[in-house]
Amino acid sequence: MNDTARKFGYPDMVLKEYSHWVALLRPWQVTLGSLVLVCKDDAKSFGSISEAAAFELKRVTQDCERALKAAFAYEKINYLMLMMVDPDVHFHVIPRYSTVKIYAGQEFRDPFWPKPPDVFFANTVPPLVRDRLLADLKGRFG
């Protein structure tokens, strides 16, 4: 697995592993349900991923949207491909909310709504809440 996936918690944060992608719970929750999708191809630009990875990405994004919508009823969803720090092809998946969300007794804010999110912002998530979130979303990915 590549360094980007490991940085974002692979294998502990895996929600689902696909042939060409891995969906991870983002260790630092910008908003409730923030994920990272990392391409397994040895690709440093989006245009250099394999055709198979490009084809599979549709299914991966459908799974993400279905799971996150069912779990948290997000209002919008942002896919950010920045690759300024981590060179492997990956997306930050940030569900967006106009109001505070409560999950497992924990308050999650989206302080940048309706503007672009700041991927360096993180809601405080105690380990027990993070573990519950991981298990809940993993179950929704099937």
PDB file of C-alpha atoms in Angstrom:
ATOM      1  CA  MET A   1       0.000   0.000   0.000  1.00  0.00           C
ATOM      2  CA  ASN A   2       1.217   3.525  -0.716  1.00  0.00           C
ATOM      3  CA  ASP A   3       2.420   6.151   1.775  1.00  0.00           C
ATOM      4  CA  THR A   4      -0.717   8.286   1.417  1.00  0.00           C
ATOM      5  CA  ALA A   5      -2.998   5.441   2.471  1.00  0.00           C
ATOM      6  CA  ARG A   6      -0.718   4.665   5.417  1.00  0.00           C
ATOM      7  CA  LYS A   7      -0.693   8.342   6.475  1.00  0.00           C
ATOM      8  CA  PHE A   8      -4.497   8.278   6.616  1.00  0.00           C
ATOM      9  CA  GLY A   9      -4.591   5.185   8.791  1.00  0.00           C
ATOM     10  CA  TYR A  10      -4.341   2.178   6.491  1.00  0.00           C
ATOM     11  CA  PRO A  11      -5.134  -0.562   7.451  1.00  0.00           C
ATOM     12  CA  ASP A  12      -6.853   0.467  10.716  1.00  0.00           C
ATOM     13  CA  MET A  13      -9.184   3.053   9.133  1.00  0.00           C
ATOM     14  CA  VAL A  14     -10.288   0.946   6.137  1.00  0.00           C
ATOM     15  CA  LEU A  15     -14.006   1.093   5.419  1.00  0.00           C
ATOM     16  CA  LYS A  16     -13.769  -0.900   2.210  1.00  0.00           C
ATOM     17  CA  GLU A  17     -10.951  -2.050  -0.016  1.00  0.00           C
ATOM     18  CA  TYR A  18     -11.593  -2.219  -3.752  1.00  0.00           C
ATOM     19  CA  SER A  19      -9.399  -3.533  -6.560  1.00  0.00           C
ATOM     20  CA  HIS A  20      -7.947  -0.074  -7.326  1.00  0.00           C
ATOM     21  CA  TRP A  21      -9.089   2.138  -4.424  1.00  0.00           C
ATOM     22  CA  VAL A  22      -9.323   2.077  -0.669  1.00  0.00           C
ATOM     23  CA  ALA A  23     -11.951   4.029   1.276  1.00  0.00           C
ATOM     24  CA  LEU A  24     -10.690   5.168   4.673  1.00  0.00           C
ATOM     25  CA  LEU A  25     -12.304   6.996   7.561  1.00  0.00           C
ATOM     26  CA  ARG A  26     -10.337  10.207   7.774  1.00  0.00           C
ATOM     27  CA  PRO A  27      -8.559  10.214  11.171  1.00  0.00           C
ATOM     28  CA  TRP A  28      -9.108  13.986  11.384  1.00  0.00           C
ATOM     29  CA  GLN A  29     -12.809  14.675  10.910  1.00  0.00           C
ATOM     30  CA  VAL A  30     -13.261  17.968   9.048  1.00  0.00           C
ATOM     31  CA  THR A  31     -16.992  17.237   9.275  1.00  0.00           C
ATOM     32  CA  LEU A  32     -18.909  14.210  10.463  1.00  0.00           C
ATOM     33  CA  GLY A  33     -18.125  11.284   8.166  1.00  0.00           C
ATOM     34  CA  SER A  34     -15.048  12.722   6.441  1.00  0.00           C
ATOM     35  CA  LEU A  35     -13.286  10.089   4.329  1.00  0.00           C
ATOM     36  CA  VAL A  36     -10.243   9.668   2.111  1.00  0.00           C
ATOM     37  CA  LEU A  37     -10.285   7.671  -1.125  1.00  0.00           C
ATOM     38  CA  VAL A  38      -6.798   6.562  -2.113  1.00  0.00           C
ATOM     39  CA  CYS A  39      -5.938   5.071  -5.489  1.00  0.00           C
ATOM     40  CA  LYS A  40      -3.773   1.951  -5.237  1.00  0.00           C
ATOM     41  CA  ASP A  41      -2.204   2.574  -8.663  1.00  0.00           C
ATOM     42  CA  ASP A  42       1.331   3.920  -8.699  1.00  0.00           C
ATOM     43  CA  ALA A  43       0.026   7.249  -9.996  1.00  0.00           C
ATOM     44  CA  LYS A  44       1.059  10.772  -9.054  1.00  0.00           C
ATOM     45  CA  SER A  45      -1.517  12.543 -11.240  1.00  0.00           C
ATOM     46  CA  PHE A  46      -5.204  11.893 -11.848  1.00  0.00           C
ATOM     47  CA  GLY A  47      -4.597  11.563 -15.582  1.00  0.00           C
ATOM     48  CA  SER A  48      -2.168   8.715 -15.017  1.00  0.00           C
ATOM     49  CA  ILE A  49      -4.488   6.331 -13.142  1.00  0.00           C
ATOM     50  CA  SER A  50      -5.372   3.147 -14.993  1.00  0.00           C
ATOM     51  CA  GLU A  51      -8.581   2.849 -17.008  1.00  0.00           C
ATOM     52  CA  ALA A  52      -9.695   0.167 -14.569  1.00  0.00           C
ATOM     53  CA  ALA A  53      -9.219   2.547 -11.618  1.00  0.00           C
ATOM     54  CA  ALA A  54     -11.124   5.286 -13.439  1.00  0.00           C
ATOM     55  CA  PHE A  55     -13.971   2.879 -14.199  1.00  0.00           C
ATOM     56  CA  GLU A  56     -14.090   1.604 -10.601  1.00  0.00           C
ATOM     57  CA  LEU A  57     -14.170   5.146  -9.178  1.00  0.00           C
ATOM     58  CA  LYS A  58     -17.848   5.477 -10.122  1.00  0.00           C
ATOM     59  CA  ARG A  59     -18.763   2.516  -7.894  1.00  0.00           C
ATOM     60  CA  VAL A  60     -16.530   3.782  -5.077  1.00  0.00           C
ATOM     61  CA  THR A  61     -18.148   7.234  -5.071  1.00  0.00           C
ATOM     62  CA  GLN A  62     -21.622   5.711  -5.246  1.00  0.00           C
ATOM     63  CA  ASP A  63     -20.820   3.555  -2.207  1.00  0.00           C
ATOM     64  CA  CYS A  64     -19.472   6.585  -0.306  1.00  0.00           C
ATOM     65  CA  GLU A  65     -22.490   8.733  -1.069  1.00  0.00           C
ATOM     66  CA  ARG A  66     -24.981   5.979  -0.238  1.00  0.00           C
ATOM     67  CA  ALA A  67     -23.301   5.130   3.086  1.00  0.00           C
ATOM     68  CA  LEU A  68     -22.832   8.739   4.180  1.00  0.00           C
ATOM     69  CA  LYS A  69     -26.334   9.821   3.143  1.00  0.00           C
ATOM     70  CA  ALA A  70     -27.901   6.902   5.032  1.00  0.00           C
ATOM     71  CA  ALA A  71     -25.779   7.512   8.124  1.00  0.00           C
ATOM     72  CA  PHE A  72     -25.826  11.308   8.380  1.00  0.00           C
ATOM     73  CA  ALA A  73     -28.139  12.832   5.733  1.00  0.00           C
ATOM     74  CA  TYR A  74     -25.475  15.258   4.509  1.00  0.00           C
ATOM     75  CA  GLU A  75     -26.705  18.266   2.523  1.00  0.00           C
ATOM     76  CA  LYS A  76     -23.804  18.492   0.073  1.00  0.00           C
ATOM     77  CA  ILE A  77     -20.656  16.485  -0.471  1.00  0.00           C
ATOM     78  CA  ASN A  78     -17.248  17.768  -1.536  1.00  0.00           C
ATOM     79  CA  TYR A  79     -14.534  15.723  -3.232  1.00  0.00           C
ATOM     80  CA  LEU A  80     -11.200  17.501  -2.954  1.00  0.00           C
ATOM     81  CA  MET A  81      -8.177  16.297  -4.898  1.00  0.00           C
ATOM     82  CA  LEU A  82      -5.434  18.571  -3.691  1.00  0.00           C
ATOM     83  CA  MET A  83      -2.258  16.443  -3.707  1.00  0.00           C
ATOM     84  CA  MET A  84      -0.111  19.289  -2.436  1.00  0.00           C
ATOM     85  CA  VAL A  85       1.367  17.332   0.486  1.00  0.00           C
ATOM     86  CA  ASP A  86       0.632  13.677  -0.263  1.00  0.00           C
ATOM     87  CA  PRO A  87       1.662  12.764  -3.824  1.00  0.00           C
ATOM     88  CA  ASP A  88      -0.428   9.638  -4.458  1.00  0.00           C
ATOM     89  CA  VAL A  89      -3.785  10.129  -6.188  1.00  0.00           C
ATOM     90  CA  HIS A  90      -6.439  10.574  -3.506  1.00  0.00           C
ATOM     91  CA  PHE A  91      -9.607  12.488  -2.689  1.00  0.00           C
ATOM     92  CA  HIS A  92     -10.743  14.006   0.573  1.00  0.00           C
ATOM     93  CA  VAL A  93     -14.477  13.320   0.838  1.00  0.00           C
ATOM     94  CA  ILE A  94     -16.129  15.937   3.012  1.00  0.00           C
ATOM     95  CA  PRO A  95     -19.870  15.685   3.753  1.00  0.00           C
ATOM     96  CA  ARG A  96     -21.316  19.167   4.327  1.00  0.00           C
ATOM     97  CA  TYR A  97     -23.880  20.343   6.863  1.00  0.00           C
ATOM     98  CA  SER A  98     -25.507  23.713   7.503  1.00  0.00           C
ATOM     99  CA  THR A  99     -26.234  22.798  11.131  1.00  0.00           C
ATOM    100  CA  VAL A 100     -24.392  21.108  13.983  1.00  0.00           C
ATOM    101  CA  LYS A 101     -24.595  17.305  13.900  1.00  0.00           C
ATOM    102  CA  ILE A 102     -24.563  15.105  17.000  1.00  0.00           C
ATOM    103  CA  TYR A 103     -23.124  11.603  16.771  1.00  0.00           C
ATOM    104  CA  ALA A 104     -22.557   9.330  19.780  1.00  0.00           C
ATOM    105  CA  GLY A 105     -23.058  12.328  22.048  1.00  0.00           C
ATOM    106  CA  GLN A 106     -20.317  14.259  20.253  1.00  0.00           C
ATOM    107  CA  GLU A 107     -20.933  17.588  18.527  1.00  0.00           C
ATOM    108  CA  PHE A 108     -19.608  17.995  14.973  1.00  0.00           C
ATOM    109  CA  ARG A 109     -19.484  21.409  13.309  1.00  0.00           C
ATOM    110  CA  ASP A 110     -19.009  22.484   9.711  1.00  0.00           C
ATOM    111  CA  PRO A 111     -17.605  25.954  10.456  1.00  0.00           C
ATOM    112  CA  PHE A 112     -16.933  26.761   6.803  1.00  0.00           C
ATOM    113  CA  TRP A 113     -20.473  26.144   5.472  1.00  0.00           C
ATOM    114  CA  PRO A 114     -21.325  27.191   2.755  1.00  0.00           C
ATOM    115  CA  LYS A 115     -17.746  28.004   1.704  1.00  0.00           C
ATOM    116  CA  PRO A 116     -15.030  25.458   0.811  1.00  0.00           C
ATOM    117  CA  PRO A 117     -13.842  23.346   3.748  1.00  0.00           C
ATOM    118  CA  ASP A 118     -10.413  23.582   5.326  1.00  0.00           C
ATOM    119  CA  VAL A 119      -8.919  20.069   5.316  1.00  0.00           C
ATOM    120  CA  PHE A 120      -6.616  21.068   8.176  1.00  0.00           C
ATOM    121  CA  PHE A 121      -9.575  21.781  10.480  1.00  0.00           C
ATOM    122  CA  ALA A 122     -10.580  18.870  12.697  1.00  0.00           C
ATOM    123  CA  ASN A 123     -13.515  18.344  15.010  1.00  0.00           C
ATOM    124  CA  THR A 124     -12.429  16.805  18.311  1.00  0.00           C
ATOM    125  CA  VAL A 125     -13.215  13.088  18.181  1.00  0.00           C
ATOM    126  CA  PRO A 126     -12.476  10.935  21.235  1.00  0.00           C
ATOM    127  CA  PRO A 127     -11.144   7.458  20.358  1.00  0.00           C
ATOM    128  CA  LEU A 128     -14.349   5.680  21.441  1.00  0.00           C
ATOM    129  CA  VAL A 129     -16.463   7.914  19.177  1.00  0.00           C
ATOM    130  CA  ARG A 130     -14.011   7.412  16.301  1.00  0.00           C
ATOM    131  CA  ASP A 131     -14.146   3.636  16.771  1.00  0.00           C
ATOM    132  CA  ARG A 132     -17.947   3.692  16.767  1.00  0.00           C
ATOM    133  CA  LEU A 133     -17.954   5.864  13.646  1.00  0.00           C
ATOM    134  CA  LEU A 134     -15.554   3.476  11.921  1.00  0.00           C
ATOM    135  CA  ALA A 135     -17.683   0.432  12.780  1.00  0.00           C
ATOM    136  CA  ASP A 136     -20.913   2.172  11.773  1.00  0.00           C
ATOM    137  CA  LEU A 137     -19.625   3.276   8.373  1.00  0.00           C
ATOM    138  CA  LYS A 138     -17.820  -0.006   7.723  1.00  0.00           C
ATOM    139  CA  GLY A 139     -21.158  -1.765   8.187  1.00  0.00           C
ATOM    140  CA  ARG A 140     -22.817   0.589   5.714  1.00  0.00           C
ATOM    141  CA  PHE A 141     -20.157  -0.066   3.063  1.00  0.00           C
ATOM    142  CA  GLY A 142     -20.958  -3.798   3.313  1.00  0.00           C
TER     143      GLY A 142
END
